[in-house]
Amino acid sequence: MFISRFRVNTARPGARKLLSSPQAMHAAVMSSFPQILPSDSPAPDSPRVLWRLDQMARAEVLLYIVSPGQPDLTHLVEQAGWPAVVTRENPGWQSRAYAPLLDRLTAGDRWSFRLTANPVHKIRRKEGEEQKITAHLTPIHQMGWLLDDRRQERLGFRVCEKPNDRRLLPEGTTHQKRPHPGDRYELAIRDTRSLAFNRSRAAEGRRGKPVTVVTATYEGHLEVTDPDALRRSLTQGIGRARAYGCGLLTLAPLARSPRTT
């Protein structure tokens, strides 16, 4: 397994095209692996190619990729990077082995994390109607999606709670009957987006049906509860819409200061 980082040159037309279409970015990412054919699909329990875009500032967008094999991002450098400054030592992206981090995961350890996900639930609008998958749209429901006890058990971690002296409200709630997780947990939603695009059907040479994906980017602190389950989460992804930049969870050592990284 490898984790790679590529900084997108947002001034280039090719970059703007990729950033405007999750499907185009997915195709560009998958083209980084000559051993993976367009028709290949991973087995349910096997590692897969995951990717995520992090907008750190207006002109600083980072593409993260977690993959079974080492990628060749030469085409991305040419289309959306800085090809003129590429050298043998600096090809325009960074890749490193993921195994050292995966191997060191231990129950009870705490990490800072970042995740972009597609939080959804099933609803039935009227009696007798088939349930439909619908996106969570409000921060409190998006947080509740990740904080679900059964989901966290499957993923192999739990989101850490804040100590009482760091909560702004008693017991971390805004209302006696409706607890607000934003003050109880080390968890914040840094960004929400609604991505709308047409799913292309290249084989038929025409556009497919329109697709809308609602994403939420979470940051916070987690505690490892099941190292094997967390390794699966890190290498297989979390939730739906993984082809469109969702599901990639990344970890970093907790900073010494209270600030979340």
Coordinates of C-alpha atoms in Angstrom, one line a residue:
M1 CA 0.0 0.0 0.0
F2 CA 1.1 3.6 -0.8
I3 CA -0.1 7.0 0.2
S4 CA 0.6 9.8 -2.3
R5 CA 0.2 13.6 -2.3
F6 CA 0.0 15.8 -5.4
R7 CA -0.4 19.6 -5.3
V8 CA -2.8 20.9 -8.0
N9 CA -1.8 24.0 -10.0
T10 CA -5.2 25.7 -9.8
A11 CA -4.1 28.3 -12.5
R12 CA -4.0 25.7 -15.3
P13 CA -7.1 25.1 -17.4
G14 CA -6.5 21.3 -17.1
A15 CA -6.6 21.6 -13.4
R16 CA -9.9 23.5 -13.4
K17 CA -11.4 20.9 -15.6
L18 CA -10.4 18.1 -13.2
L19 CA -11.5 20.1 -10.1
S20 CA -15.0 20.7 -11.6
S21 CA -15.7 17.1 -12.3
P22 CA -15.3 14.3 -9.8
Q23 CA -15.7 11.8 -12.6
A24 CA -12.9 13.4 -14.6
M25 CA -10.6 13.4 -11.5
H26 CA -11.5 9.7 -10.8
A27 CA -10.5 8.8 -14.4
A28 CA -7.2 10.7 -14.0
V29 CA -6.4 9.0 -10.8
M30 CA -7.2 5.5 -12.1
S31 CA -5.0 6.3 -15.1
S32 CA -2.0 6.4 -12.7
F33 CA -2.0 2.6 -12.4
P34 CA -1.1 0.8 -15.7
Q35 CA -1.8 -2.5 -14.0
I36 CA -5.5 -1.6 -13.4
L37 CA -7.7 -1.9 -16.4
P38 CA -10.8 0.3 -16.8
S39 CA -13.1 -2.7 -16.3
D40 CA -11.3 -4.0 -13.2
S41 CA -13.3 -3.8 -10.0
P42 CA -11.8 -4.8 -6.6
A43 CA -13.2 -7.6 -4.5
P44 CA -15.4 -6.4 -1.6
D45 CA -12.7 -7.0 1.0
S46 CA -9.6 -6.0 -1.0
P47 CA -7.7 -2.7 -0.9
R48 CA -8.8 -0.2 -3.5
V49 CA -7.7 3.1 -5.0
L50 CA -9.1 6.0 -2.8
W51 CA -8.6 9.7 -3.4
R52 CA -9.6 13.0 -1.8
L53 CA -9.2 16.7 -2.5
D54 CA -8.2 19.0 0.3
Q55 CA -8.6 22.7 -0.3
M56 CA -6.1 24.2 2.2
A57 CA -6.4 27.7 0.8
R58 CA -7.8 29.4 -2.3
A59 CA -4.9 28.4 -4.5
E60 CA -3.7 25.4 -2.5
V61 CA -5.5 22.2 -3.4
L62 CA -3.9 18.8 -2.5
L63 CA -4.9 15.5 -4.0
Y64 CA -4.3 12.5 -1.7
I65 CA -4.3 9.0 -3.1
V66 CA -4.2 5.7 -1.1
S67 CA -3.5 2.7 -3.4
P68 CA -2.4 -0.9 -3.5
G69 CA 0.4 0.0 -5.9
Q70 CA 2.7 3.0 -6.4
P71 CA 1.1 5.5 -8.8
D72 CA 2.7 7.3 -11.8
L73 CA 1.2 10.8 -11.8
T74 CA 3.2 12.1 -14.7
H75 CA 0.1 12.8 -16.7
L76 CA -1.4 14.8 -13.8
V77 CA 1.8 16.9 -13.5
E78 CA 1.6 17.6 -17.3
Q79 CA -2.1 18.5 -17.1
A80 CA -2.5 20.1 -13.7
G81 CA 1.0 20.5 -12.1
W82 CA 4.3 22.3 -12.7
P83 CA 6.0 20.2 -15.4
A84 CA 8.8 22.8 -16.0
V85 CA 10.2 22.3 -12.5
V86 CA 10.2 18.5 -12.4
T87 CA 13.5 16.8 -11.7
R88 CA 14.5 13.2 -11.1
E89 CA 14.5 13.9 -7.4
N90 CA 11.2 15.7 -7.5
P91 CA 8.8 14.2 -10.1
G92 CA 6.0 16.5 -9.0
W93 CA 4.4 14.4 -6.4
Q94 CA 5.3 12.4 -3.2
S95 CA 4.6 8.8 -2.5
R96 CA 5.5 6.7 0.5
A97 CA 4.8 3.2 1.8
Y98 CA 1.6 3.0 3.9
A99 CA 2.6 -0.2 5.8
P100 CA 4.6 1.5 8.6
L101 CA 1.5 3.5 9.7
L102 CA -0.9 0.6 9.3
D103 CA 1.4 -1.7 11.2
R104 CA 1.7 0.6 14.2
L105 CA -2.0 1.0 14.9
T106 CA -2.7 -0.2 18.4
A107 CA -6.0 -0.3 20.4
G108 CA -6.1 2.7 22.7
D109 CA -3.9 5.0 20.5
R110 CA -5.3 8.4 19.6
W111 CA -4.8 10.1 16.3
S112 CA -5.9 13.3 14.6
F113 CA -8.0 12.5 11.5
R114 CA -9.5 13.9 8.4
L115 CA -12.3 12.3 6.3
T116 CA -14.4 13.4 3.4
A117 CA -17.5 11.3 3.2
N118 CA -21.0 11.1 1.7
P119 CA -23.2 10.8 4.7
V120 CA -26.6 9.4 3.7
H121 CA -29.6 7.6 5.2
K122 CA -32.6 5.7 4.0
I123 CA -36.0 7.4 4.2
R124 CA -39.6 6.6 3.2
R125 CA -41.5 9.7 2.3
K126 CA -44.9 8.1 2.5
E127 CA -46.5 4.8 3.5
G128 CA -45.9 2.0 1.1
E129 CA -43.1 3.8 -0.7
E130 CA -39.8 2.1 -1.2
Q131 CA -37.0 3.5 0.9
K132 CA -34.7 5.9 -0.9
I133 CA -31.1 6.8 -0.1
T134 CA -31.0 10.5 0.8
A135 CA -28.1 12.8 1.8
H136 CA -27.8 14.3 5.3
L137 CA -27.7 18.1 4.8
T138 CA -27.3 19.7 8.2
P139 CA -24.1 19.6 10.3
I140 CA -25.8 18.0 13.3
H141 CA -27.1 15.1 11.2
Q142 CA -23.8 14.7 9.3
M143 CA -22.0 14.5 12.6
G144 CA -24.5 12.0 13.9
W145 CA -23.8 9.8 10.8
L146 CA -20.2 9.4 11.8
L147 CA -20.9 9.2 15.5
D148 CA -23.3 6.3 15.1
D149 CA -22.2 3.6 17.6
R150 CA -22.6 0.7 15.1
R151 CA -20.8 2.5 12.3
Q152 CA -17.8 3.4 14.6
E153 CA -17.6 -0.2 15.8
R154 CA -17.4 -1.4 12.2
L155 CA -14.8 1.2 11.3
G156 CA -12.6 0.3 14.2
F157 CA -12.5 3.6 16.1
R158 CA -14.5 6.0 18.2
V159 CA -14.4 9.8 18.0
C160 CA -12.9 11.2 21.2
E161 CA -15.0 13.2 23.6
K162 CA -13.9 16.6 24.9
P163 CA -13.0 16.9 28.6
N164 CA -15.8 18.7 30.5
D165 CA -13.6 21.8 31.1
R166 CA -13.4 22.4 27.3
R167 CA -17.1 22.2 26.7
L168 CA -18.9 25.4 26.3
L169 CA -22.2 24.0 27.5
P170 CA -23.2 21.6 30.3
E171 CA -22.9 18.0 29.0
G172 CA -22.1 19.4 25.6
T173 CA -25.7 20.0 24.7
T174 CA -27.7 23.0 23.4
H175 CA -31.0 21.6 24.4
Q176 CA -32.1 19.2 27.1
K177 CA -33.9 16.9 24.6
R178 CA -31.5 17.4 21.6
P179 CA -27.8 16.9 22.3
H180 CA -25.5 18.7 20.0
P181 CA -22.4 16.6 19.2
G182 CA -20.3 19.6 18.1
D183 CA -19.6 20.6 21.7
R184 CA -19.3 17.1 23.2
Y185 CA -16.8 15.5 20.7
E186 CA -13.5 16.3 19.2
L187 CA -15.2 16.6 15.9
A188 CA -15.8 19.4 13.4
I189 CA -17.1 19.7 9.9
R190 CA -14.7 21.9 7.9
D191 CA -16.4 21.8 4.6
T192 CA -19.7 20.7 2.9
R193 CA -20.2 20.6 -0.8
S194 CA -22.9 19.5 -3.2
L195 CA -21.3 18.1 -6.4
A196 CA -23.5 18.0 -9.5
F197 CA -22.3 16.5 -12.7
N198 CA -23.4 14.2 -15.5
R199 CA -22.2 10.6 -15.4
S200 CA -20.6 10.0 -18.8
R201 CA -21.2 6.9 -20.8
A202 CA -18.2 6.7 -22.9
A203 CA -19.1 3.4 -24.5
E204 CA -22.3 4.9 -25.9
G205 CA -20.7 8.3 -26.7
R206 CA -23.2 10.3 -24.7
R207 CA -23.9 11.8 -21.3
G208 CA -25.6 9.7 -18.7
K209 CA -28.0 10.7 -16.0
P210 CA -27.1 13.7 -13.7
V211 CA -25.5 12.8 -10.4
T212 CA -25.5 14.8 -7.2
V213 CA -23.2 13.9 -4.3
V214 CA -23.3 15.8 -1.0
T215 CA -20.0 15.6 0.8
A216 CA -18.9 16.6 4.3
T217 CA -15.2 16.9 5.4
Y218 CA -14.7 15.9 9.0
E219 CA -11.7 16.7 11.2
G220 CA -11.2 15.6 14.8
H221 CA -9.5 13.1 17.1
L222 CA -10.2 9.4 17.3
E223 CA -9.2 6.4 19.5
V224 CA -8.4 3.1 17.9
T225 CA -10.8 0.4 19.2
D226 CA -10.1 -2.4 16.6
P227 CA -6.8 -2.1 14.7
D228 CA -7.7 -4.6 12.0
A229 CA -11.1 -3.0 11.4
L230 CA -9.4 0.4 11.2
R231 CA -6.8 -0.9 8.7
R232 CA -9.8 -2.0 6.5
S233 CA -11.3 1.4 6.8
L234 CA -8.0 3.1 5.8
T235 CA -7.5 0.8 2.8
Q236 CA -11.0 0.2 1.6
G237 CA -12.7 3.5 2.4
I238 CA -15.7 4.6 4.3
G239 CA -19.2 5.0 3.0
R240 CA -20.5 5.6 -0.4
A241 CA -19.3 7.6 -3.5
R242 CA -15.7 6.4 -3.2
A243 CA -15.3 6.8 -6.9
Y244 CA -16.1 10.5 -6.5
G245 CA -13.5 11.5 -3.9
C246 CA -15.3 10.2 -0.7
G247 CA -14.3 7.6 1.8
L248 CA -10.5 8.4 2.3
L249 CA -9.6 8.6 6.0
T250 CA -6.2 9.9 6.8
L251 CA -4.4 9.9 10.2
A252 CA -1.8 12.2 11.7
P253 CA -0.1 12.2 15.1
L254 CA -1.9 14.4 17.6
A255 CA -0.3 17.8 17.9
R256 CA 0.9 18.9 21.3
S257 CA -1.3 22.0 21.2
P258 CA -5.1 21.8 21.4
R259 CA -5.4 22.8 17.8
T260 CA -6.8 20.0 15.5
T261 CA -4.5 19.3 12.5

